Amino acid sequence: MPTRRSLLAGGTAAALTAPLTASAASPAAAAGHHRNRRLTTGADRAATQRWSMLRGRKVGVISNPTGVLSDAGHIVDSMAARDELNIVGVFGPEHGFRGSAQAGESEDTFIDPRTGLTVYDAYGADTAKMRELFTTSGADTIVFDIQDVGVRFYTYIWTMYKAMAAARDIGARFVVLDRPNPIGRWADGPLMTADYTSGVGLKEIIQQHGMTVGELARYFNGELLPQEGDGGRVELEVVECRGWDPYSTQSDSPLPFVPPSPNMPTEDTAVVYAGTGYFEGTNISEGRGTTRPFELVGAPYLDYHWSDRLNALDLPGVRFREAYFKPTFSKHSGENCAGVQVFVTDPKRFRPVPTAVAMLIEAHRYPEFAWREDSWDPERPFWIDKLSGSPRLREMIDAGADLEECEDAWRGEVRDFERTRRRYLLYR
């Protein structure tokens, strides 16, 4: 009989449901003790059981370099080495399965030299294209294992969403091998609106969602998929982590941080990215082309006053170092930029979205500041609107709003989202 958890997820009871259910713990009990608990990912738990839930199935895998086991081997290599498993294809997201492509790029379809498996280029694929790829491969079970960083505009969660819709449409099963959210449970930032959805925000969730990909899959299945296409849910299974404290951050974790994309090189990057990703929507460099993307932020027209003004705000858990750099590619390539390095001094107090909004407000004081405009979308030209979910943030900053006014604008949206997401959370 289906468990309450599997009903909420829109799936059916699976053989793994009982042994793979993580024990709940209160935040108070968990705090301070997670360092002494063994944290095990969903992938390691499934591998320990010799991938038994996949036997007799035709398996397609959506993954990238972060789909690693505790021995640093990749899940696809582990699966392909087992004669009793039938892996019919691998599907690469943005940056590719092996992670060699830059932002907005992918690896073409190829034969993986290690496993001999066909790796399909799935970046940018809509639901119809996903259905075509899954049908071509012959998959009847889709496994998703990618390390997310907890932010709406990081595209892997939308690859998962479209894959879930496609799997539902062809009657395939969808299995998520869960991993911790490296920036924890905290939810913050504005809500995406229907008129501004795009590849960096396909559906109406808030900016820093505070969920794992497994929890998000349950949320998608319960709240969003029934409204997509012909409606209905996918047969969903989430192989949970064990020993994860959702009120911790990556710095507390015993797991190695494998860069999920070329410009997400360290756990420090992941911590600030939920906010400083906004600078992609401006004429200020977000640090691409440096060794510290999204931590180094600057432009040729900025100066030391920016760091002074930001430090004077005394924002929680962060300090700003006056910094100078010359990007080797992307915005202001080869130009000397002045700006800041964002130092997180207390990850438990640091709030990336309000911090970035404060940075935008202070940068807006400079006459040369401008919002990035994209000619390919004349009806919605401002990239910041797609990142923040609507024109509201841009218009408020242009009108001279302060940080408190900007935060007030999204507080109710966060409360409503938190209320809805509760039923889909797996870790307490």
Short mmCIF file of C-alpha atoms in Angstrom, two decimals:
data_model
loop_
_atom_site.label_atom_id
_atom_site.label_comp_id
_atom_site.label_asym_id
_atom_site.label_seq_id
_atom_site.Cartn_x
_atom_site.Cartn_y
_atom_site.Cartn_z
CA MET A 1 0.00 0.00 0.00
CA PRO A 2 1.40 3.46 -0.84
CA THR A 3 2.88 5.36 2.07
CA ARG A 4 1.73 8.89 2.91
CA ARG A 5 5.07 10.15 1.58
CA SER A 6 4.72 8.41 -1.78
CA LEU A 7 1.14 9.71 -2.16
CA LEU A 8 2.29 13.27 -1.53
CA ALA A 9 5.01 12.80 -4.12
CA GLY A 10 2.51 11.51 -6.64
CA GLY A 11 4.40 8.23 -6.95
CA THR A 12 3.73 4.63 -6.01
CA ALA A 13 5.17 2.71 -3.12
CA ALA A 14 8.55 1.27 -4.05
CA ALA A 15 10.66 -1.53 -2.65
CA LEU A 16 13.06 1.11 -1.37
CA THR A 17 10.51 3.19 0.54
CA ALA A 18 10.97 1.67 3.97
CA PRO A 19 14.74 1.17 4.16
CA LEU A 20 15.52 4.50 2.49
CA THR A 21 13.38 6.74 4.69
CA ALA A 22 15.64 9.12 6.61
CA SER A 23 14.98 9.57 10.30
CA ALA A 24 13.70 13.01 11.27
CA ALA A 25 15.49 15.25 13.75
CA SER A 26 14.59 18.64 15.14
CA PRO A 27 16.79 21.62 14.22
CA ALA A 28 17.83 21.94 17.86
CA ALA A 29 18.85 18.31 18.08
CA ALA A 30 20.60 18.40 14.74
CA ALA A 31 22.52 21.62 15.31
CA GLY A 32 26.04 20.96 16.48
CA HIS A 33 25.84 17.21 15.91
CA HIS A 34 25.82 16.87 12.13
CA ARG A 35 29.61 16.82 12.03
CA ASN A 36 29.53 13.55 13.98
CA ARG A 37 26.94 11.85 11.79
CA ARG A 38 27.78 10.00 8.63
CA LEU A 39 26.23 11.87 5.72
CA THR A 40 25.33 9.51 2.90
CA THR A 41 23.93 10.61 -0.45
CA GLY A 42 21.06 8.92 -2.22
CA ALA A 43 23.52 7.68 -4.85
CA ASP A 44 25.72 5.96 -2.26
CA ARG A 45 22.71 4.36 -0.63
CA ALA A 46 21.49 3.04 -3.98
CA ALA A 47 24.97 1.79 -4.92
CA THR A 48 25.27 0.00 -1.57
CA GLN A 49 22.12 -1.90 -2.52
CA ARG A 50 23.77 -2.70 -5.89
CA TRP A 51 21.25 -0.54 -7.74
CA SER A 52 18.57 -3.14 -7.02
CA MET A 53 15.73 -0.70 -7.76
CA LEU A 54 16.92 -0.52 -11.39
CA ARG A 55 17.17 -4.21 -12.21
CA GLY A 56 14.93 -5.32 -15.04
CA ARG A 57 14.49 -1.74 -16.25
CA LYS A 58 15.78 0.17 -19.26
CA VAL A 59 17.59 3.01 -17.54
CA GLY A 60 18.42 6.49 -18.77
CA VAL A 61 20.59 8.69 -16.56
CA ILE A 62 20.62 12.49 -16.33
CA SER A 63 23.84 13.52 -14.65
CA ASN A 64 27.06 15.52 -14.83
CA PRO A 65 30.43 15.44 -13.02
CA THR A 66 28.70 15.87 -9.63
CA GLY A 67 27.07 12.43 -9.84
CA VAL A 68 29.84 10.87 -7.79
CA LEU A 69 29.97 8.19 -5.14
CA SER A 70 31.96 8.33 -1.91
CA ASP A 71 34.94 6.69 -3.66
CA ALA A 72 34.90 9.58 -6.23
CA GLY A 73 33.74 7.22 -8.99
CA HIS A 74 30.81 8.28 -11.14
CA ILE A 75 27.38 6.65 -10.82
CA VAL A 76 27.23 5.95 -14.58
CA ASP A 77 30.56 4.12 -14.42
CA SER A 78 29.28 2.13 -11.43
CA MET A 79 26.03 1.23 -13.15
CA ALA A 80 27.63 0.38 -16.49
CA ALA A 81 30.02 -2.04 -14.78
CA ARG A 82 27.12 -4.21 -13.57
CA ASP A 83 26.00 -6.83 -16.11
CA GLU A 84 22.55 -7.10 -14.54
CA LEU A 85 21.74 -3.46 -15.31
CA ASN A 86 20.60 -2.19 -18.71
CA ILE A 87 21.73 1.42 -19.14
CA VAL A 88 20.31 2.59 -22.47
CA GLY A 89 21.54 6.19 -22.50
CA VAL A 90 22.91 9.18 -20.64
CA PHE A 91 21.55 12.72 -20.96
CA GLY A 92 23.81 15.73 -20.52
CA PRO A 93 22.46 19.08 -19.19
CA GLU A 94 24.00 22.55 -19.58
CA HIS A 95 27.83 22.25 -19.49
CA GLY A 96 27.53 18.61 -20.57
CA PHE A 97 27.72 15.20 -18.94
CA ARG A 98 31.48 15.41 -18.45
CA GLY A 99 31.30 19.15 -17.66
CA SER A 100 33.57 20.56 -20.36
CA ALA A 101 31.25 23.27 -21.76
CA GLN A 102 30.97 26.88 -20.61
CA ALA A 103 27.81 28.76 -19.55
CA GLY A 104 25.03 28.55 -22.12
CA GLU A 105 26.80 25.70 -23.94
CA SER A 106 26.69 21.91 -23.98
CA GLU A 107 28.53 18.87 -25.23
CA ASP A 108 27.23 17.40 -28.48
CA THR A 109 25.80 13.88 -28.50
CA PHE A 110 28.73 11.43 -28.32
CA ILE A 111 29.77 7.91 -27.35
CA ASP A 112 31.33 7.92 -23.90
CA PRO A 113 34.77 6.28 -24.23
CA ARG A 114 34.76 4.79 -20.73
CA THR A 115 31.38 3.08 -20.84
CA GLY A 116 30.50 2.92 -24.54
CA LEU A 117 27.14 4.51 -23.75
CA THR A 118 25.46 7.10 -25.95
CA VAL A 119 25.41 10.49 -24.24
CA TYR A 120 22.59 12.63 -25.61
CA ASP A 121 22.80 16.42 -25.61
CA ALA A 122 19.73 17.44 -23.57
CA TYR A 123 20.64 21.06 -22.84
CA GLY A 124 17.84 23.42 -23.84
CA ALA A 125 15.52 20.51 -24.64
CA ASP A 126 11.86 21.25 -23.97
CA THR A 127 9.46 18.57 -22.79
CA ALA A 128 8.74 17.41 -26.35
CA LYS A 129 12.45 17.07 -27.14
CA MET A 130 13.00 15.21 -23.86
CA ARG A 131 10.22 12.78 -24.81
CA GLU A 132 11.94 12.24 -28.16
CA LEU A 133 15.33 11.58 -26.54
CA PHE A 134 13.87 9.17 -23.97
CA THR A 135 11.92 7.34 -26.67
CA THR A 136 14.96 7.11 -28.95
CA SER A 137 17.02 5.59 -26.13
CA GLY A 138 14.24 3.19 -25.17
CA ALA A 139 14.33 4.20 -21.49
CA ASP A 140 11.48 3.25 -19.20
CA THR A 141 13.18 4.57 -16.05
CA ILE A 142 14.93 7.93 -15.77
CA VAL A 143 17.50 8.50 -13.01
CA PHE A 144 18.42 12.06 -12.04
CA ASP A 145 21.60 12.74 -10.06
CA ILE A 146 23.02 16.28 -10.20
CA GLN A 147 24.25 18.49 -7.37
CA ASP A 148 22.10 21.62 -7.27
CA VAL A 149 23.11 24.84 -5.47
CA GLY A 150 19.68 25.88 -4.22
CA VAL A 151 18.91 28.77 -6.59
CA ARG A 152 16.06 29.20 -9.07
CA PHE A 153 18.26 30.50 -11.88
CA TYR A 154 20.67 27.55 -11.75
CA THR A 155 19.35 25.56 -14.71
CA TYR A 156 19.68 21.94 -13.58
CA ILE A 157 16.39 21.96 -11.68
CA TRP A 158 14.57 22.95 -14.87
CA THR A 159 16.24 20.11 -16.76
CA MET A 160 14.80 17.89 -14.04
CA TYR A 161 11.35 19.46 -14.34
CA LYS A 162 11.16 18.98 -18.11
CA ALA A 163 12.50 15.44 -17.77
CA MET A 164 9.81 14.66 -15.18
CA ALA A 165 7.10 15.95 -17.52
CA ALA A 166 8.52 13.93 -20.41
CA ALA A 167 8.81 10.78 -18.28
CA ARG A 168 5.20 11.18 -17.19
CA ASP A 169 4.06 11.57 -20.79
CA ILE A 170 5.69 8.30 -21.92
CA GLY A 171 4.80 6.38 -18.75
CA ALA A 172 8.38 6.14 -17.49
CA ARG A 173 9.43 6.00 -13.87
CA PHE A 174 11.50 8.88 -12.44
CA VAL A 175 14.11 8.26 -9.74
CA VAL A 176 15.94 11.10 -7.97
CA LEU A 177 19.16 10.27 -6.14
CA ASP A 178 19.11 13.06 -3.58
CA ARG A 179 22.00 15.23 -2.42
CA PRO A 180 22.21 17.99 0.21
CA ASN A 181 21.43 21.58 -0.68
CA PRO A 182 24.83 23.25 -0.07
CA ILE A 183 23.22 26.49 1.14
CA GLY A 184 20.70 24.84 3.43
CA ARG A 185 17.01 25.20 4.21
CA TRP A 186 16.66 29.03 4.26
CA ALA A 187 14.14 30.36 1.72
CA ASP A 188 14.44 33.92 0.43
CA GLY A 189 13.99 36.26 -2.50
CA PRO A 190 11.26 37.19 -4.95
CA LEU A 191 8.79 34.85 -6.62
CA MET A 192 8.97 34.08 -10.32
CA THR A 193 5.93 35.40 -12.21
CA ALA A 194 4.29 33.72 -15.20
CA ASP A 195 5.09 36.56 -17.61
CA TYR A 196 8.85 36.34 -16.96
CA THR A 197 9.52 32.62 -17.01
CA SER A 198 12.50 31.44 -19.06
CA GLY A 199 15.29 28.89 -19.00
CA VAL A 200 16.59 30.50 -15.79
CA GLY A 201 13.21 30.29 -14.09
CA LEU A 202 10.68 28.02 -15.74
CA LYS A 203 8.01 27.99 -13.05
CA GLU A 204 6.75 30.05 -10.12
CA ILE A 205 9.07 29.27 -7.22
CA ILE A 206 11.07 31.70 -5.11
CA GLN A 207 14.68 32.53 -5.80
CA GLN A 208 16.47 30.73 -2.93
CA HIS A 209 14.17 27.76 -2.54
CA GLY A 210 15.92 26.00 0.36
CA MET A 211 15.12 22.48 -0.87
CA THR A 212 17.07 19.50 -2.16
CA VAL A 213 16.44 18.29 -5.70
CA GLY A 214 14.49 15.38 -4.23
CA GLU A 215 12.25 17.72 -2.28
CA LEU A 216 11.86 19.96 -5.33
CA ALA A 217 10.89 16.94 -7.43
CA ARG A 218 8.14 16.19 -4.90
CA TYR A 219 7.05 19.84 -5.00
CA PHE A 220 7.01 19.83 -8.81
CA ASN A 221 5.03 16.60 -8.84
CA GLY A 222 2.45 17.84 -6.35
CA GLU A 223 2.08 21.49 -7.34
CA LEU A 224 3.28 22.13 -10.89
CA LEU A 225 3.23 19.02 -13.08
CA PRO A 226 -0.57 18.56 -12.78
CA GLN A 227 -0.88 21.94 -14.57
CA GLU A 228 1.63 21.03 -17.33
CA GLY A 229 0.53 19.66 -20.71
CA ASP A 230 -2.11 16.98 -20.29
CA GLY A 231 -1.73 17.14 -16.51
CA GLY A 232 -1.05 14.33 -14.08
CA ARG A 233 1.97 13.23 -12.10
CA VAL A 234 4.99 11.10 -12.80
CA GLU A 235 5.74 7.86 -10.95
CA LEU A 236 8.35 9.38 -8.64
CA GLU A 237 10.83 7.84 -6.22
CA VAL A 238 13.33 9.81 -4.17
CA VAL A 239 16.29 7.93 -2.72
CA GLU A 240 16.95 10.11 0.30
CA CYS A 241 20.19 11.22 1.87
CA ARG A 242 20.89 9.95 5.33
CA GLY A 243 22.37 12.07 8.11
CA TRP A 244 21.83 15.47 6.48
CA ASP A 245 21.04 18.45 8.68
CA PRO A 246 19.10 20.91 6.49
CA TYR A 247 20.18 23.77 8.73
CA SER A 248 23.83 23.18 7.87
CA THR A 249 25.81 24.41 4.87
CA GLN A 250 28.40 22.83 2.60
CA SER A 251 31.21 23.97 4.91
CA ASP A 252 29.80 21.62 7.57
CA SER A 253 29.64 18.66 5.21
CA PRO A 254 32.11 15.76 5.04
CA LEU A 255 31.28 15.40 1.33
CA PRO A 256 33.74 16.78 -1.23
CA PHE A 257 32.51 19.68 -3.32
CA VAL A 258 32.63 18.74 -7.00
CA PRO A 259 32.19 21.87 -9.15
CA PRO A 260 28.74 21.51 -10.73
CA SER A 261 29.66 23.96 -13.51
CA PRO A 262 32.82 25.74 -14.72
CA ASN A 263 31.95 28.98 -12.92
CA MET A 264 30.93 27.29 -9.67
CA PRO A 265 34.44 26.18 -8.62
CA THR A 266 34.14 26.13 -4.81
CA GLU A 267 31.66 25.87 -1.99
CA ASP A 268 32.29 29.59 -1.33
CA THR A 269 30.93 30.35 -4.80
CA ALA A 270 27.74 28.41 -4.08
CA VAL A 271 27.15 30.36 -0.87
CA VAL A 272 27.16 33.78 -2.57
CA TYR A 273 25.71 32.80 -5.97
CA ALA A 274 22.07 32.98 -4.84
CA GLY A 275 22.57 36.75 -4.69
CA THR A 276 25.52 37.79 -6.82
CA GLY A 277 24.08 35.91 -9.78
CA TYR A 278 22.02 39.10 -10.16
CA PHE A 279 25.07 40.85 -11.59
CA GLU A 280 24.62 38.83 -14.78
CA GLY A 281 21.74 41.25 -15.35
CA THR A 282 23.95 44.37 -15.23
CA ASN A 283 26.96 45.89 -17.00
CA ILE A 284 29.08 44.89 -13.96
CA SER A 285 31.27 41.79 -14.20
CA GLU A 286 30.09 38.95 -11.98
CA GLY A 287 33.66 37.65 -11.97
CA ARG A 288 33.47 35.26 -14.92
CA GLY A 289 36.95 35.00 -16.36
CA THR A 290 38.55 35.13 -12.90
CA THR A 291 39.41 32.39 -10.42
CA ARG A 292 36.65 33.63 -8.07
CA PRO A 293 33.46 34.05 -10.14
CA PHE A 294 30.48 35.50 -8.26
CA GLU A 295 32.76 36.37 -5.31
CA LEU A 296 34.69 38.99 -7.29
CA VAL A 297 32.31 41.62 -8.66
CA GLY A 298 33.36 44.84 -10.38
CA ALA A 299 33.57 47.12 -13.41
CA PRO A 300 36.02 49.66 -14.90
CA TYR A 301 33.89 52.55 -13.62
CA LEU A 302 33.62 51.44 -9.99
CA ASP A 303 36.04 52.49 -7.24
CA TYR A 304 36.91 52.01 -3.57
CA HIS A 305 33.85 53.96 -2.44
CA TRP A 306 31.66 50.97 -3.32
CA SER A 307 33.32 48.67 -0.77
CA ASP A 308 33.34 51.47 1.83
CA ARG A 309 29.61 52.08 1.45
CA LEU A 310 28.81 48.37 1.55
CA ASN A 311 30.84 47.76 4.71
CA ALA A 312 29.18 50.78 6.32
CA LEU A 313 25.83 48.97 5.99
CA ASP A 314 27.07 46.28 8.42
CA LEU A 315 25.14 43.53 6.65
CA PRO A 316 24.95 40.25 8.61
CA GLY A 317 27.61 37.60 8.03
CA VAL A 318 29.56 39.38 5.27
CA ARG A 319 32.42 41.81 4.63
CA PHE A 320 33.58 43.37 1.38
CA ARG A 321 37.23 43.58 0.41
CA GLU A 322 38.22 46.33 -2.02
CA ALA A 323 39.37 44.33 -5.05
CA TYR A 324 40.83 44.82 -8.54
CA PHE A 325 40.85 42.23 -11.32
CA LYS A 326 41.04 41.77 -15.09
CA PRO A 327 38.64 39.13 -16.52
CA THR A 328 40.14 36.85 -19.16
CA PHE A 329 36.74 36.35 -20.85
CA SER A 330 33.11 37.46 -20.61
CA LYS A 331 32.21 41.03 -19.52
CA HIS A 332 35.06 43.58 -19.51
CA SER A 333 37.51 40.97 -20.79
CA GLY A 334 41.05 42.36 -20.61
CA GLU A 335 39.96 45.51 -18.77
CA ASN A 336 40.97 46.55 -15.27
CA CYS A 337 37.94 46.34 -12.99
CA ALA A 338 37.49 47.83 -9.54
CA GLY A 339 35.04 46.27 -7.16
CA VAL A 340 34.77 43.93 -4.22
CA GLN A 341 35.47 40.42 -3.10
CA VAL A 342 32.53 39.11 -1.10
CA PHE A 343 33.74 37.44 2.11
CA VAL A 344 31.16 35.41 4.03
CA THR A 345 32.18 35.66 7.67
CA ASP A 346 29.22 33.75 9.14
CA PRO A 347 27.32 31.39 6.79
CA LYS A 348 24.55 30.94 9.36
CA ARG A 349 23.76 34.69 9.34
CA PHE A 350 24.63 35.54 5.75
CA ARG A 351 21.68 36.22 3.44
CA PRO A 352 22.82 36.23 -0.18
CA VAL A 353 19.74 37.77 -1.83
CA PRO A 354 19.41 40.91 0.36
CA THR A 355 23.21 41.28 0.28
CA ALA A 356 23.21 41.37 -3.52
CA VAL A 357 20.30 43.80 -3.59
CA ALA A 358 22.27 46.13 -1.29
CA MET A 359 25.22 45.82 -3.68
CA LEU A 360 22.97 46.73 -6.62
CA ILE A 361 21.51 49.72 -4.81
CA GLU A 362 24.97 51.10 -4.03
CA ALA A 363 26.27 50.37 -7.56
CA HIS A 364 23.23 52.16 -8.99
CA ARG A 365 24.66 55.41 -7.57
CA TYR A 366 27.32 55.38 -10.31
CA PRO A 367 26.19 57.19 -13.49
CA GLU A 368 27.73 54.49 -15.71
CA PHE A 369 25.66 51.71 -14.12
CA ALA A 370 23.21 50.04 -16.51
CA TRP A 371 20.94 47.01 -16.63
CA ARG A 372 21.83 44.44 -19.28
CA GLU A 373 19.43 44.52 -22.24
CA ASP A 374 19.00 41.60 -24.64
CA SER A 375 18.02 42.40 -28.23
CA TRP A 376 16.74 38.85 -28.79
CA ASP A 377 13.80 39.45 -26.41
CA PRO A 378 12.47 42.94 -27.20
CA GLU A 379 9.30 42.50 -25.15
CA ARG A 380 11.31 41.50 -22.04
CA PRO A 381 14.74 42.99 -22.71
CA PHE A 382 16.10 43.19 -19.16
CA TRP A 383 17.90 40.02 -17.99
CA ILE A 384 17.56 41.10 -14.35
CA ASP A 385 13.77 40.73 -14.73
CA LYS A 386 14.20 37.08 -15.72
CA LEU A 387 16.61 36.48 -12.84
CA SER A 388 14.46 38.21 -10.21
CA GLY A 389 11.14 37.02 -11.62
CA SER A 390 9.54 40.32 -12.69
CA PRO A 391 10.38 44.00 -13.39
CA ARG A 392 9.61 44.89 -9.76
CA LEU A 393 13.13 44.77 -8.32
CA ARG A 394 14.63 46.72 -11.22
CA GLU A 395 11.90 49.34 -11.09
CA MET A 396 12.19 49.73 -7.32
CA ILE A 397 15.95 50.26 -7.49
CA ASP A 398 15.55 52.71 -10.36
CA ALA A 399 12.99 54.59 -8.25
CA GLY A 400 15.39 54.88 -5.30
CA ALA A 401 14.00 52.17 -2.99
CA ASP A 402 16.18 51.11 -0.09
CA LEU A 403 17.01 47.55 0.96
CA GLU A 404 14.21 47.27 3.51
CA GLU A 405 11.61 48.33 0.95
CA CYS A 406 12.90 45.77 -1.54
CA GLU A 407 12.81 42.99 1.06
CA ASP A 408 9.30 43.95 2.15
CA ALA A 409 8.14 43.43 -1.43
CA TRP A 410 8.95 39.69 -1.37
CA ARG A 411 8.39 38.72 2.29
CA GLY A 412 4.79 37.62 1.74
CA GLU A 413 5.82 35.56 -1.27
CA VAL A 414 8.39 33.72 0.81
CA ARG A 415 5.85 33.00 3.57
CA ASP A 416 3.37 31.58 1.08
CA PHE A 417 6.02 29.44 -0.59
CA GLU A 418 7.27 28.09 2.74
CA ARG A 419 3.73 27.17 3.72
CA THR A 420 3.20 25.24 0.49
CA ARG A 421 6.56 23.48 0.45
CA ARG A 422 6.20 22.01 3.98
CA ARG A 423 4.34 18.91 2.86
CA TYR A 424 7.13 18.03 0.41
CA LEU A 425 10.12 18.34 2.74
CA LEU A 426 12.02 15.15 3.56
CA TYR A 427 14.55 16.42 6.11
CA ARG A 428 13.68 18.17 9.39
#
